[in-house]
């Protein structure tokens, strides 16, 4: 993480902390997995297409959201049809719009240039206007630095994805949270190499990915959680450690969820986020009928034909 210790990076981190990143105003109880307390995860966004939730994301500044590259599948008309997307901020129950909800349209979507089914499943979404921070809408910290590693290896994943493969989150689709244990890519490959799925093969987890979950399964992210945050606490401040990417099923034994390790993409992210000047924070909103939304504890999409992305 040392490479983020340049004076510029540290200045930007200091600015981000002053803005209050990673510090929800509302803190909740720690539970094993289930409905998140309202406002506990104010950087969580829902990315919607024609009113339907299809991916999660994390607010990392007033105008930028990070998500998974596989969320912007070509079938969704990227990049020409940017207008069909909305980023929903400050939401809690997808079927019961919150007063804090802001629906933003999208200025641009930047897919990582090295994105393939095997790597760099990360994308940036720029909102048309900077959003105003509230108790329910706040960015997560994400700059890696030598002292921002989590206090322990327990982190949280959140989203509105399915609660099991093919089981959608019941109405009113309350944001779900689950506590998961970080598993480094080598240990994760050891698990994935147990009765390896022939479609996935051996050693599918690359060094720029990180896993989270448990060898016994049960607590995981799932389809519809893709792009959402794996958030880790460092001395009371939350950092974006990973982005929900893929898994072999959801919550299965020896198949923890696999996440893009944001630290590996920090410089690329900074390159875009810091180049767009974000003066102050105004609000962008457009009301948008919200009639949908999948959900969480565990997820999956069709990983570009090979792996099961979430
Ligand atoms: C893409 O991959 C190439 C080859 O590994 C690497 O040199 C380059 O820095 C990567 N691009 C980004 C934006 O990380
Ligand atoms: C989910 O549903 C699809 C299509 O209905 C089916 O092919 C698949 O086997 C199901 N997956 C699980 C884990 O039940
Ligand atoms: C943790 O945060 C507290 C209060 O903000 C601060 O006093 C302390 O120095 C921090 N500890 C570390 C290790 O950063």
GROMACS .gro file of C-alpha atoms and ligand atoms in nm:
model
  352
    1UNK     CA    1   0.000   0.000   0.000
    2UNK     CA    2   0.307   0.215   0.025
    3UNK     CA    3   0.266   0.344  -0.324
    4UNK     CA    4  -0.016   0.567  -0.211
    5UNK     CA    5   0.206   0.751   0.030
    6UNK     CA    6   0.303   1.022  -0.214
    7UNK     CA    7   0.242   1.375  -0.087
    8UNK     CA    8  -0.041   1.413  -0.335
    9UNK     CA    9  -0.210   1.094  -0.224
   10UNK     CA   10  -0.176   1.185   0.140
   11UNK     CA   11  -0.314   1.532   0.076
   12UNK     CA   12  -0.608   1.385  -0.107
   13UNK     CA   13  -0.664   1.136   0.172
   14UNK     CA   14  -0.657   1.414   0.427
   15UNK     CA   15  -0.909   1.608   0.222
   16UNK     CA   16  -1.128   1.303   0.191
   17UNK     CA   17  -1.119   1.248   0.565
   18UNK     CA   18  -1.206   1.611   0.626
   19UNK     CA   19  -1.505   1.564   0.400
   20UNK     CA   20  -1.603   1.282   0.629
   21UNK     CA   21  -1.552   0.977   0.413
   22UNK     CA   22  -1.599   0.641   0.572
   23UNK     CA   23  -1.774   0.782   0.873
   24UNK     CA   24  -2.141   0.710   0.887
   25UNK     CA   25  -2.338   0.938   1.115
   26UNK     CA   26  -2.545   0.649   1.223
   27UNK     CA   27  -2.388   0.333   1.353
   28UNK     CA   28  -2.564   0.005   1.391
   29UNK     CA   29  -2.536  -0.316   1.585
   30UNK     CA   30  -2.311  -0.588   1.466
   31UNK     CA   31  -2.521  -0.882   1.361
   32UNK     CA   32  -2.448  -1.194   1.168
   33UNK     CA   33  -2.626  -1.093   0.850
   34UNK     CA   34  -2.965  -0.950   0.773
   35UNK     CA   35  -3.130  -0.611   0.741
   36UNK     CA   36  -2.879  -0.330   0.772
   37UNK     CA   37  -2.966  -0.049   1.013
   38UNK     CA   38  -3.078   0.256   0.815
   39UNK     CA   39  -2.788   0.490   0.743
   40UNK     CA   40  -2.515   0.253   0.844
   41UNK     CA   41  -2.377   0.221   0.491
   42UNK     CA   42  -2.431   0.567   0.339
   43UNK     CA   43  -2.197   0.504   0.044
   44UNK     CA   44  -2.405   0.213  -0.086
   45UNK     CA   45  -2.576   0.293  -0.414
   46UNK     CA   46  -2.813   0.101  -0.639
   47UNK     CA   47  -2.740   0.119  -1.010
   48UNK     CA   48  -3.062   0.091  -1.204
   49UNK     CA   49  -3.164   0.036  -1.558
   50UNK     CA   50  -3.514   0.132  -1.653
   51UNK     CA   51  -3.607   0.141  -1.286
   52UNK     CA   52  -3.461  -0.199  -1.209
   53UNK     CA   53  -3.173  -0.253  -0.973
   54UNK     CA   54  -2.903  -0.457  -1.139
   55UNK     CA   55  -2.586  -0.376  -0.950
   56UNK     CA   56  -2.452  -0.212  -0.639
   57UNK     CA   57  -2.179   0.047  -0.614
   58UNK     CA   58  -1.997   0.268  -0.367
   59UNK     CA   59  -1.986   0.645  -0.355
   60UNK     CA   60  -1.617   0.743  -0.334
   61UNK     CA   61  -1.648   1.119  -0.382
   62UNK     CA   62  -1.926   1.368  -0.447
   63UNK     CA   63  -1.943   1.274  -0.813
   64UNK     CA   64  -1.796   0.927  -0.852
   65UNK     CA   65  -1.916   0.578  -0.784
   66UNK     CA   66  -1.708   0.264  -0.816
   67UNK     CA   67  -1.873  -0.054  -0.935
   68UNK     CA   68  -1.790  -0.373  -1.124
   69UNK     CA   69  -1.709  -0.359  -1.494
   70UNK     CA   70  -1.927  -0.660  -1.567
   71UNK     CA   71  -2.231  -0.458  -1.457
   72UNK     CA   72  -2.215  -0.261  -1.777
   73UNK     CA   73  -2.269  -0.556  -2.007
   74UNK     CA   74  -2.303  -0.468  -2.374
   75UNK     CA   75  -2.668  -0.569  -2.364
   76UNK     CA   76  -2.734  -0.261  -2.157
   77UNK     CA   77  -2.631  -0.034  -2.438
   78UNK     CA   78  -2.315   0.106  -2.297
   79UNK     CA   79  -2.182   0.358  -2.372
   80UNK     CA   80  -2.430   0.520  -2.608
   81UNK     CA   81  -2.731   0.477  -2.388
   82UNK     CA   82  -2.600   0.639  -2.075
   83UNK     CA   83  -2.937   0.803  -2.020
   84UNK     CA   84  -3.101   0.476  -1.933
   85UNK     CA   85  -2.898   0.440  -1.616
   86UNK     CA   86  -2.971   0.595  -1.280
   87UNK     CA   87  -2.758   0.582  -0.970
   88UNK     CA   88  -2.978   0.579  -0.662
   89UNK     CA   89  -2.817   0.721  -0.350
   90UNK     CA   90  -2.945   0.737   0.006
   91UNK     CA   91  -3.178   0.444  -0.051
   92UNK     CA   92  -3.269   0.186   0.211
   93UNK     CA   93  -3.564  -0.018   0.088
   94UNK     CA   94  -3.585  -0.041  -0.288
   95UNK     CA   95  -3.963  -0.089  -0.284
   96UNK     CA   96  -4.022   0.187  -0.035
   97UNK     CA   97  -3.834   0.497  -0.150
   98UNK     CA   98  -3.670   0.680   0.134
   99UNK     CA   99  -3.704   1.059   0.183
  100UNK     CA  100  -3.325   1.071   0.161
  101UNK     CA  101  -3.324   0.910  -0.181
  102UNK     CA  102  -3.151   1.090  -0.468
  103UNK     CA  103  -3.161   0.956  -0.822
  104UNK     CA  104  -2.875   1.080  -1.034
  105UNK     CA  105  -2.823   1.042  -1.402
  106UNK     CA  106  -2.486   0.938  -1.534
  107UNK     CA  107  -2.229   1.151  -1.715
  108UNK     CA  108  -1.990   0.874  -1.806
  109UNK     CA  109  -1.896   0.517  -1.729
  110UNK     CA  110  -1.529   0.427  -1.742
  111UNK     CA  111  -1.451   0.058  -1.764
  112UNK     CA  112  -1.100  -0.038  -1.659
  113UNK     CA  113  -0.894  -0.070  -1.980
  114UNK     CA  114  -0.767  -0.414  -1.877
  115UNK     CA  115  -1.109  -0.554  -1.799
  116UNK     CA  116  -1.159  -0.909  -1.911
  117UNK     CA  117  -1.342  -1.204  -1.765
  118UNK     CA  118  -1.026  -1.277  -1.569
  119UNK     CA  119  -0.931  -0.942  -1.429
  120UNK     CA  120  -0.986  -0.576  -1.364
  121UNK     CA  121  -1.362  -0.612  -1.312
  122UNK     CA  122  -1.389  -0.253  -1.199
  123UNK     CA  123  -1.559   0.056  -1.343
  124UNK     CA  124  -1.614   0.416  -1.245
  125UNK     CA  125  -1.945   0.592  -1.288
  126UNK     CA  126  -1.945   0.969  -1.293
  127UNK     CA  127  -2.268   1.133  -1.182
  128UNK     CA  128  -2.390   1.426  -1.388
  129UNK     CA  129  -2.359   1.657  -1.086
  130UNK     CA  130  -2.187   1.626  -0.750
  131UNK     CA  131  -2.424   1.502  -0.486
  132UNK     CA  132  -2.478   1.679  -0.156
  133UNK     CA  133  -2.374   1.473   0.142
  134UNK     CA  134  -2.632   1.394   0.408
  135UNK     CA  135  -2.652   1.145   0.691
  136UNK     CA  136  -2.767   0.886   0.438
  137UNK     CA  137  -2.535   0.986   0.151
  138UNK     CA  138  -2.165   0.990   0.228
  139UNK     CA  139  -1.855   0.858   0.055
  140UNK     CA  140  -1.642   0.570   0.175
  141UNK     CA  141  -1.266   0.615   0.210
  142UNK     CA  142  -1.076   0.420  -0.044
  143UNK     CA  143  -0.722   0.542  -0.071
  144UNK     CA  144  -0.487   0.271   0.040
  145UNK     CA  145  -0.208   0.386   0.264
  146UNK     CA  146   0.037   0.195   0.475
  147UNK     CA  147  -0.174   0.241   0.784
  148UNK     CA  148  -0.517   0.189   0.642
  149UNK     CA  149  -0.522  -0.187   0.659
  150UNK     CA  150  -0.819  -0.318   0.851
  151UNK     CA  151  -0.790  -0.360   1.224
  152UNK     CA  152  -0.872  -0.723   1.181
  153UNK     CA  153  -0.982  -0.940   0.897
  154UNK     CA  154  -1.353  -0.901   0.956
  155UNK     CA  155  -1.527  -0.678   0.705
  156UNK     CA  156  -1.880  -0.621   0.581
  157UNK     CA  157  -2.047  -0.665   0.248
  158UNK     CA  158  -2.377  -0.496   0.170
  159UNK     CA  159  -2.630  -0.498  -0.108
  160UNK     CA  160  -2.977  -0.567  -0.243
  161UNK     CA  161  -2.880  -0.886  -0.428
  162UNK     CA  162  -3.045  -1.223  -0.400
  163UNK     CA  163  -3.038  -1.399  -0.065
  164UNK     CA  164  -2.949  -1.726  -0.234
  165UNK     CA  165  -2.887  -1.827  -0.593
  166UNK     CA  166  -3.222  -1.750  -0.757
  167UNK     CA  167  -3.398  -1.634  -0.439
  168UNK     CA  168  -3.466  -1.264  -0.466
  169UNK     CA  169  -3.474  -1.041  -0.165
  170UNK     CA  170  -3.831  -1.018  -0.039
  171UNK     CA  171  -4.024  -0.691  -0.056
  172UNK     CA  172  -3.967  -0.417   0.053
  173UNK     CA  173  -3.610  -0.511  -0.031
  174UNK     CA  174  -3.426  -0.373   0.267
  175UNK     CA  175  -3.051  -0.325   0.230
  176UNK     CA  176  -2.874  -0.634   0.361
  177UNK     CA  177  -2.542  -0.659   0.540
  178UNK     CA  178  -2.325  -0.950   0.637
  179UNK     CA  179  -1.997  -0.974   0.818
  180UNK     CA  180  -1.732  -1.169   0.633
  181UNK     CA  181  -1.375  -1.272   0.692
  182UNK     CA  182  -1.104  -1.164   0.448
  183UNK     CA  183  -0.926  -1.453   0.276
  184UNK     CA  184  -0.617  -1.375   0.070
  185UNK     CA  185  -0.600  -1.500  -0.285
  186UNK     CA  186  -0.370  -1.792  -0.211
  187UNK     CA  187  -0.582  -1.927   0.071
  188UNK     CA  188  -0.886  -1.865  -0.147
  189UNK     CA  189  -0.737  -2.067  -0.434
  190UNK     CA  190  -0.672  -2.350  -0.192
  191UNK     CA  191  -1.047  -2.354  -0.124
  192UNK     CA  192  -1.147  -2.319  -0.491
  193UNK     CA  193  -0.911  -2.607  -0.575
  194UNK     CA  194  -1.116  -2.844  -0.362
  195UNK     CA  195  -1.333  -3.029  -0.614
  196UNK     CA  196  -1.268  -2.755  -0.867
  197UNK     CA  197  -1.552  -2.665  -1.097
  198UNK     CA  198  -1.433  -2.762  -1.447
  199UNK     CA  199  -1.575  -2.440  -1.587
  200UNK     CA  200  -1.376  -2.235  -1.342
  201UNK     CA  201  -1.060  -2.442  -1.323
  202UNK     CA  202  -0.780  -2.434  -1.071
  203UNK     CA  203  -0.636  -2.121  -0.913
  204UNK     CA  204  -0.906  -1.888  -1.045
  205UNK     CA  205  -0.833  -1.616  -0.792
  206UNK     CA  206  -0.571  -1.367  -0.909
  207UNK     CA  207  -0.342  -1.154  -0.693
  208UNK     CA  208  -0.550  -0.843  -0.762
  209UNK     CA  209  -0.856  -1.011  -0.614
  210UNK     CA  210  -0.941  -1.083  -0.253
  211UNK     CA  211  -1.195  -1.324  -0.112
  212UNK     CA  212  -1.427  -1.282   0.181
  213UNK     CA  213  -1.653  -1.528   0.349
  214UNK     CA  214  -1.601  -1.855   0.527
  215UNK     CA  215  -1.478  -2.200   0.428
  216UNK     CA  216  -1.810  -2.336   0.552
  217UNK     CA  217  -2.001  -2.094   0.330
  218UNK     CA  218  -2.337  -1.952   0.442
  219UNK     CA  219  -2.238  -1.585   0.458
  220UNK     CA  220  -2.165  -1.434   0.124
  221UNK     CA  221  -2.265  -1.185  -0.141
  222UNK     CA  222  -2.486  -1.299  -0.430
  223UNK     CA  223  -2.638  -1.201  -0.762
  224UNK     CA  224  -2.736  -0.835  -0.769
  225UNK     CA  225  -2.471  -0.740  -0.515
  226UNK     CA  226  -2.213  -0.703  -0.790
  227UNK     CA  227  -2.021  -0.381  -0.783
  228UNK     CA  228  -2.111  -0.319  -0.421
  229UNK     CA  229  -1.873  -0.257  -0.132
  230UNK     CA  230  -1.662  -0.485   0.079
  231UNK     CA  231  -1.601  -0.236   0.359
  232UNK     CA  232  -1.343  -0.272   0.634
  233UNK     CA  233  -1.314  -0.071   0.951
  234UNK     CA  234  -0.985   0.093   1.033
  235UNK     CA  235  -0.993   0.262   1.371
  236UNK     CA  236  -1.348   0.381   1.327
  237UNK     CA  237  -1.320   0.481   0.962
  238UNK     CA  238  -1.449   0.261   0.682
  239UNK     CA  239  -1.239   0.182   0.380
  240UNK     CA  240  -1.342   0.023   0.053
  241UNK     CA  241  -1.131  -0.292   0.046
  242UNK     CA  242  -1.310  -0.472  -0.234
  243UNK     CA  243  -1.576  -0.458  -0.502
  244UNK     CA  244  -1.818  -0.751  -0.533
  245UNK     CA  245  -1.717  -0.939  -0.846
  246UNK     CA  246  -1.791  -1.308  -0.873
  247UNK     CA  247  -1.828  -1.640  -0.700
  248UNK     CA  248  -1.917  -1.999  -0.766
  249UNK     CA  249  -2.274  -1.996  -0.649
  250UNK     CA  250  -2.347  -1.813  -0.327
  251UNK     CA  251  -2.260  -1.919   0.023
  252UNK     CA  252  -2.140  -2.262  -0.083
  253UNK     CA  253  -1.871  -2.436   0.122
  254UNK     CA  254  -1.516  -2.368  -0.002
  255UNK     CA  255  -1.645  -2.104  -0.241
  256UNK     CA  256  -1.609  -1.765  -0.075
  257UNK     CA  257  -1.711  -1.455  -0.267
  258UNK     CA  258  -1.439  -1.301  -0.482
  259UNK     CA  259  -1.382  -0.927  -0.485
  260UNK     CA  260  -1.169  -0.690  -0.685
  261UNK     CA  261  -0.901  -0.564  -0.448
  262UNK     CA  262  -0.948  -0.188  -0.476
  263UNK     CA  263  -0.598  -0.117  -0.359
  264UNK     CA  264  -0.469  -0.267  -0.684
  265UNK     CA  265  -0.672  -0.015  -0.882
  266UNK     CA  266  -0.628   0.288  -0.659
  267UNK     CA  267  -0.398   0.475  -0.891
  268UNK     CA  268  -0.625   0.426  -1.187
  269UNK     CA  269  -0.921   0.542  -0.979
  270UNK     CA  270  -0.735   0.849  -0.856
  271UNK     CA  271  -0.634   0.934  -1.209
  272UNK     CA  272  -0.999   0.980  -1.303
  273UNK     CA  273  -1.148   1.106  -0.981
  274UNK     CA  274  -0.884   1.372  -0.918
  275UNK     CA  275  -0.880   1.493  -1.277
  276UNK     CA  276  -1.242   1.601  -1.266
  277UNK     CA  277  -1.265   1.908  -1.053
  278UNK     CA  278  -1.542   1.882  -0.808
  279UNK     CA  279  -1.598   2.223  -0.671
  280UNK     CA  280  -1.869   2.218  -0.417
  281UNK     CA  281  -2.142   1.979  -0.356
  282UNK     CA  282  -2.473   2.044  -0.509
  283UNK     CA  283  -2.751   1.806  -0.554
  284UNK     CA  284  -2.855   1.628  -0.859
  285UNK     CA  285  -3.185   1.465  -0.861
  286UNK     CA  286  -3.435   1.336  -1.086
  287UNK     CA  287  -3.716   1.140  -0.954
  288UNK     CA  288  -3.736   0.803  -1.103
  289UNK     CA  289  -3.994   0.545  -1.043
  290UNK     CA  290  -3.837   0.275  -0.847
  291UNK     CA  291  -4.012  -0.046  -0.906
  292UNK     CA  292  -3.748  -0.299  -0.866
  293UNK     CA  293  -3.448  -0.438  -0.715
  294UNK     CA  294  -3.269  -0.749  -0.637
  295UNK     CA  295  -3.058  -0.781  -0.338
  296UNK     CA  296  -2.783  -0.942  -0.115
  297UNK     CA  297  -2.617  -1.160   0.126
  298UNK     CA  298  -2.473  -1.351  -0.146
  299UNK     CA  299  -2.492  -1.293  -0.540
  300UNK     CA  300  -2.396  -1.381  -0.903
  301UNK     CA  301  -2.429  -1.284  -1.270
  302UNK     CA  302  -2.292  -1.475  -1.555
  303UNK     CA  303  -1.929  -1.404  -1.525
  304UNK     CA  304  -1.848  -1.333  -1.876
  305UNK     CA  305  -1.950  -1.677  -1.968
  306UNK     CA  306  -1.708  -1.850  -1.746
  307UNK     CA  307  -1.721  -1.752  -1.390
  308UNK     CA  308  -2.029  -1.658  -1.209
  309UNK     CA  309  -2.016  -1.291  -1.161
  310UNK     CA  310  -2.245  -1.133  -0.918
  311LIG     C1  311  -0.301  -0.286  -1.805
  311LIG     O1  312  -0.214  -0.397  -1.810
  311LIG     C2  313  -0.083  -0.363  -1.857
  311LIG     C3  314  -0.005  -0.493  -1.871
  311LIG     O2  315  -0.010  -0.568  -1.754
  311LIG     C4  316  -0.019  -0.267  -1.757
  311LIG     O3  317   0.110  -0.233  -1.799
  311LIG     C5  318  -0.104  -0.142  -1.747
  311LIG     O4  319  -0.054  -0.056  -1.649
  311LIG     C6  320  -0.249  -0.179  -1.710
  311LIG     N1  321  -0.332  -0.061  -1.719
  311LIG     C7  322  -0.382  -0.003  -1.610
  311LIG     C8  323  -0.463   0.118  -1.633
  311LIG     O5  324  -0.365  -0.049  -1.498
  312LIG     C1  325  -3.127  -2.076  -1.107
  312LIG     O1  326  -3.221  -2.071  -1.212
  312LIG     C2  327  -3.167  -2.104  -1.339
  312LIG     C3  328  -3.272  -2.079  -1.444
  312LIG     O2  329  -3.400  -2.092  -1.394
  312LIG     C4  330  -3.120  -2.251  -1.336
  312LIG     O3  331  -3.065  -2.286  -1.460
  312LIG     C5  332  -3.017  -2.266  -1.226
  312LIG     O4  333  -2.978  -2.401  -1.215
  312LIG     C6  334  -3.069  -2.217  -1.093
  312LIG     N1  335  -2.960  -2.217  -0.997
  312LIG     C7  336  -2.974  -2.267  -0.875
  312LIG     C8  337  -2.853  -2.267  -0.790
  312LIG     O5  338  -3.080  -2.311  -0.833
  313LIG     C1  339  -0.766   0.589   1.641
  313LIG     O1  340  -0.856   0.696   1.652
  313LIG     C2  341  -0.843   0.766   1.774
  313LIG     C3  342  -0.955   0.867   1.784
  313LIG     O2  343  -0.985   0.923   1.660
  313LIG     C4  344  -0.705   0.833   1.777
  313LIG     O3  345  -0.688   0.905   1.897
  313LIG     C5  346  -0.599   0.723   1.767
  313LIG     O4  347  -0.471   0.781   1.760
  313LIG     C6  348  -0.623   0.637   1.644
  313LIG     N1  349  -0.532   0.524   1.648
  313LIG     C7  350  -0.463   0.486   1.540
  313LIG     C8  351  -0.377   0.366   1.555
  313LIG     O5  352  -0.469   0.546   1.433
   0.00000   0.00000   0.00000
